[in-house]
């Protein structure tokens, strides 16, 4: 393995760690949101948004380094585990974009739906973590689907 390839694999794995790790912070935030009000509530929501933004940026690094690995490495783009990962990735983008941003925007306007919105955030967080763990498995095990 060339040094450049090794560096990109390292950055790719590092960005995978940083993409998954912060998501576990969402659960204590969600728990506090159930009883929070006023400035504490605003703080929790901005912390939640910050975490999502952070995960989104590291996700971008993950995709860019992944594409670089395909360009310079031994795996062609049509390898089955690569295609399945990209498919799962598209699903997670849909989840992150609609599942989190839309719901977070509704908080100030819909105090009456607060409980339901918090439940949605929790469900979306779990789904997103699950999708990332599936992609992690595909990357590490590299199963041949066809
Ligand atoms: C556009 C999406 C992605 C592409 C094109 C891509 C591409 C690749 C390629 C080509 C390798 C092989 C490196 C090698 O072993 O020589 C790799 C390794 C790896 N990828 Fe990705 N990747 C993507 C997304 C992800 C995601 C979402 C995760 C984690 C959640 C991830 C985690 C890993 C890990 C941990 C390895 C190291 C596995 C190993 O060396 O056995 N990748 N990736």
Tab-separated table of C-alpha atoms and ligand atoms in Angstrom:
chain	number	residue	atom	x	y	z
A	1	UNK	CA	0.000	0.000	0.000
A	2	UNK	CA	1.473	3.364	-1.003
A	3	UNK	CA	1.923	6.088	1.612
A	4	UNK	CA	-0.609	8.388	-0.069
A	5	UNK	CA	-3.240	5.642	-0.190
A	6	UNK	CA	-2.574	4.819	3.484
A	7	UNK	CA	-2.994	8.488	4.442
A	8	UNK	CA	-6.327	8.689	2.618
A	9	UNK	CA	-7.561	5.430	4.219
A	10	UNK	CA	-6.543	6.876	7.604
A	11	UNK	CA	-8.435	10.134	6.952
A	12	UNK	CA	-11.400	8.119	5.677
A	13	UNK	CA	-11.550	5.983	8.825
A	14	UNK	CA	-10.990	9.051	11.038
A	15	UNK	CA	-13.896	10.849	9.382
A	16	UNK	CA	-16.038	7.704	9.854
A	17	UNK	CA	-15.297	7.784	13.599
A	18	UNK	CA	-16.083	11.500	13.773
A	19	UNK	CA	-19.281	10.981	11.744
A	20	UNK	CA	-20.713	8.391	14.123
A	21	UNK	CA	-19.356	9.410	17.545
A	22	UNK	CA	-21.093	12.775	18.090
A	23	UNK	CA	-24.491	11.234	17.297
A	24	UNK	CA	-24.473	9.535	20.702
A	25	UNK	CA	-24.396	12.990	22.323
A	26	UNK	CA	-27.870	13.576	20.849
A	27	UNK	CA	-29.547	11.225	23.345
A	28	UNK	CA	-28.643	13.091	26.551
A	29	UNK	CA	-29.585	16.326	24.730
A	30	UNK	CA	-32.964	14.862	23.767
A	31	UNK	CA	-33.524	13.652	27.340
A	32	UNK	CA	-32.898	17.149	28.716
A	33	UNK	CA	-35.158	18.705	26.073
A	34	UNK	CA	-38.166	16.857	27.483
A	35	UNK	CA	-38.172	19.049	30.588
A	36	UNK	CA	-36.297	22.148	29.385
A	37	UNK	CA	-37.788	25.603	28.850
A	38	UNK	CA	-36.656	29.113	27.955
A	39	UNK	CA	-32.941	29.738	27.529
A	40	UNK	CA	-31.993	26.165	28.397
A	41	UNK	CA	-34.290	24.915	25.643
A	42	UNK	CA	-32.779	27.334	23.114
A	43	UNK	CA	-29.296	26.208	24.154
A	44	UNK	CA	-30.166	22.532	23.763
A	45	UNK	CA	-31.665	23.094	20.327
A	46	UNK	CA	-28.592	25.004	19.159
A	47	UNK	CA	-26.345	22.261	20.586
A	48	UNK	CA	-28.410	19.709	18.668
A	49	UNK	CA	-28.089	21.750	15.451
A	50	UNK	CA	-24.343	22.170	15.988
A	51	UNK	CA	-23.895	18.410	16.411
A	52	UNK	CA	-25.858	17.683	13.232
A	53	UNK	CA	-23.837	20.248	11.296
A	54	UNK	CA	-20.584	18.745	12.592
A	55	UNK	CA	-21.678	15.241	11.573
A	56	UNK	CA	-22.728	16.546	8.170
A	57	UNK	CA	-19.310	18.132	7.519
A	58	UNK	CA	-17.419	15.015	8.566
A	59	UNK	CA	-19.792	13.068	6.319
A	60	UNK	CA	-18.585	15.241	3.446
A	61	UNK	CA	-14.959	14.376	4.264
A	62	UNK	CA	-16.012	10.722	4.402
A	63	UNK	CA	-17.499	10.880	0.892
A	64	UNK	CA	-14.601	12.861	-0.615
A	65	UNK	CA	-11.937	10.531	0.836
A	66	UNK	CA	-14.070	7.509	-0.198
A	67	UNK	CA	-14.180	8.764	-3.796
A	68	UNK	CA	-10.392	9.393	-3.697
A	69	UNK	CA	-9.858	5.795	-2.538
A	70	UNK	CA	-11.891	4.571	-5.514
A	71	UNK	CA	-9.902	6.775	-7.902
A	72	UNK	CA	-6.429	5.780	-6.717
A	73	UNK	CA	-6.995	2.354	-5.140
A	74	UNK	CA	-7.601	-1.217	-6.250
A	75	UNK	CA	-11.405	-1.212	-5.871
A	76	UNK	CA	-13.407	-0.239	-8.982
A	77	UNK	CA	-16.540	1.907	-8.429
A	78	UNK	CA	-18.818	-0.947	-9.530
A	79	UNK	CA	-17.691	-3.251	-6.690
A	80	UNK	CA	-20.958	-4.439	-5.114
A	81	UNK	CA	-20.243	-3.338	-1.517
A	82	UNK	CA	-19.289	0.133	-2.808
A	83	UNK	CA	-22.537	0.477	-4.752
A	84	UNK	CA	-24.635	-0.743	-1.811
A	85	UNK	CA	-22.825	1.685	0.539
A	86	UNK	CA	-23.464	4.612	-1.793
A	87	UNK	CA	-27.155	3.558	-1.917
A	88	UNK	CA	-27.393	3.464	1.880
A	89	UNK	CA	-25.595	6.797	1.982
A	90	UNK	CA	-28.249	8.403	-0.242
A	91	UNK	CA	-30.903	7.100	2.168
A	92	UNK	CA	-29.087	8.652	5.130
A	93	UNK	CA	-28.790	12.002	3.356
A	94	UNK	CA	-32.572	12.016	2.968
A	95	UNK	CA	-32.910	11.208	6.681
A	96	UNK	CA	-30.481	13.879	7.844
A	97	UNK	CA	-31.889	16.601	5.643
A	98	UNK	CA	-35.604	16.052	6.195
A	99	UNK	CA	-35.622	14.178	9.488
A	100	UNK	CA	-33.586	16.680	11.471
A	101	UNK	CA	-33.670	20.124	9.866
A	102	UNK	CA	-37.412	20.266	9.233
A	103	UNK	CA	-38.242	19.026	12.719
A	104	UNK	CA	-35.804	21.412	14.418
A	105	UNK	CA	-37.313	24.349	12.544
A	106	UNK	CA	-40.807	23.496	13.860
A	107	UNK	CA	-39.852	23.719	17.561
A	108	UNK	CA	-40.373	27.454	18.151
A	109	UNK	CA	-43.689	27.541	16.249
A	110	UNK	CA	-45.334	24.422	17.601
A	111	UNK	CA	-45.064	24.198	21.383
A	112	UNK	CA	-48.209	22.049	21.384
A	113	UNK	CA	-46.426	19.317	19.356
A	114	UNK	CA	-43.278	19.380	21.485
A	115	UNK	CA	-43.501	15.793	22.738
A	116	UNK	CA	-44.121	14.405	19.243
A	117	UNK	CA	-41.268	16.451	17.762
A	118	UNK	CA	-38.849	15.212	20.450
A	119	UNK	CA	-39.958	11.611	19.800
A	120	UNK	CA	-39.262	12.148	16.075
A	121	UNK	CA	-35.772	13.488	16.808
A	122	UNK	CA	-35.009	10.435	18.925
A	123	UNK	CA	-36.294	8.005	16.288
A	124	UNK	CA	-34.375	9.773	13.503
A	125	UNK	CA	-31.147	9.708	15.556
A	126	UNK	CA	-31.402	5.950	16.060
A	127	UNK	CA	-32.181	5.342	12.388
A	128	UNK	CA	-29.237	7.437	11.293
A	129	UNK	CA	-26.836	5.646	13.653
A	130	UNK	CA	-28.163	2.311	12.395
A	131	UNK	CA	-27.563	3.316	8.759
A	132	UNK	CA	-24.010	4.424	9.584
A	133	UNK	CA	-23.335	1.129	11.357
A	134	UNK	CA	-24.632	-0.782	8.318
A	135	UNK	CA	-22.246	1.224	6.100
A	136	UNK	CA	-19.407	0.577	8.539
A	137	UNK	CA	-20.101	-3.146	8.252
A	138	UNK	CA	-20.160	-2.998	4.428
A	139	UNK	CA	-16.829	-1.145	4.397
A	140	UNK	CA	-15.080	-3.467	6.836
A	141	UNK	CA	-16.496	-6.835	5.675
A	142	UNK	CA	-16.681	-5.897	1.954
A	143	UNK	CA	-19.347	-8.549	1.182
A	144	UNK	CA	-19.830	-9.519	-2.486
A	145	UNK	CA	-23.560	-9.158	-3.282
A	146	UNK	CA	-23.317	-10.165	-6.924
B	1	LIG	C1	-19.341	7.462	-0.844
B	1	LIG	C2	-19.176	6.597	0.114
B	1	LIG	C3	-17.916	5.788	0.364
B	1	LIG	C4	-16.970	5.347	-0.529
B	1	LIG	C5	-16.889	5.560	-2.033
B	1	LIG	C6	-15.992	4.589	0.249
B	1	LIG	C7	-14.873	3.940	-0.273
B	1	LIG	C8	-14.009	3.126	0.458
B	1	LIG	C9	-12.979	2.294	-0.102
B	1	LIG	C10	-12.653	2.170	-1.598
B	1	LIG	C11	-12.340	1.653	0.920
B	1	LIG	C12	-11.267	0.603	0.797
B	1	LIG	C13	-9.974	0.979	1.389
B	1	LIG	C14	-9.135	-0.265	1.413
B	1	LIG	O1	-9.384	-1.160	2.228
B	1	LIG	O2	-8.189	-0.352	0.585
B	1	LIG	C15	-12.984	2.101	2.162
B	1	LIG	C16	-12.625	1.699	3.436
B	1	LIG	C17	-13.286	2.024	4.601
B	1	LIG	N1	-14.431	2.800	4.696
B	1	LIG	FE1	-15.364	3.728	3.167
B	1	LIG	N2	-16.370	4.633	1.583
B	1	LIG	C18	-17.551	5.333	1.693
B	1	LIG	C19	-18.276	5.566	2.828
B	1	LIG	C20	-17.963	5.081	4.093
B	1	LIG	C21	-18.797	5.206	5.264
B	1	LIG	C22	-20.154	5.880	5.272
B	1	LIG	C23	-18.121	4.621	6.313
B	1	LIG	C24	-18.509	4.462	7.742
B	1	LIG	C25	-19.632	4.747	8.295
B	1	LIG	C26	-16.872	4.137	5.800
B	1	LIG	C27	-15.913	3.490	6.554
B	1	LIG	C28	-14.798	2.846	6.036
B	1	LIG	C29	-13.843	2.104	6.834
B	1	LIG	C30	-13.875	1.913	8.366
B	1	LIG	C31	-12.886	1.581	5.929
B	1	LIG	C32	-11.654	0.723	6.244
B	1	LIG	C33	-12.010	-0.711	6.007
B	1	LIG	C34	-10.803	-1.586	5.781
B	1	LIG	O3	-9.709	-1.079	5.477
B	1	LIG	O4	-10.970	-2.802	5.879
B	1	LIG	N3	-16.801	4.422	4.447
B	1	LIG	N4	-13.995	2.997	1.840
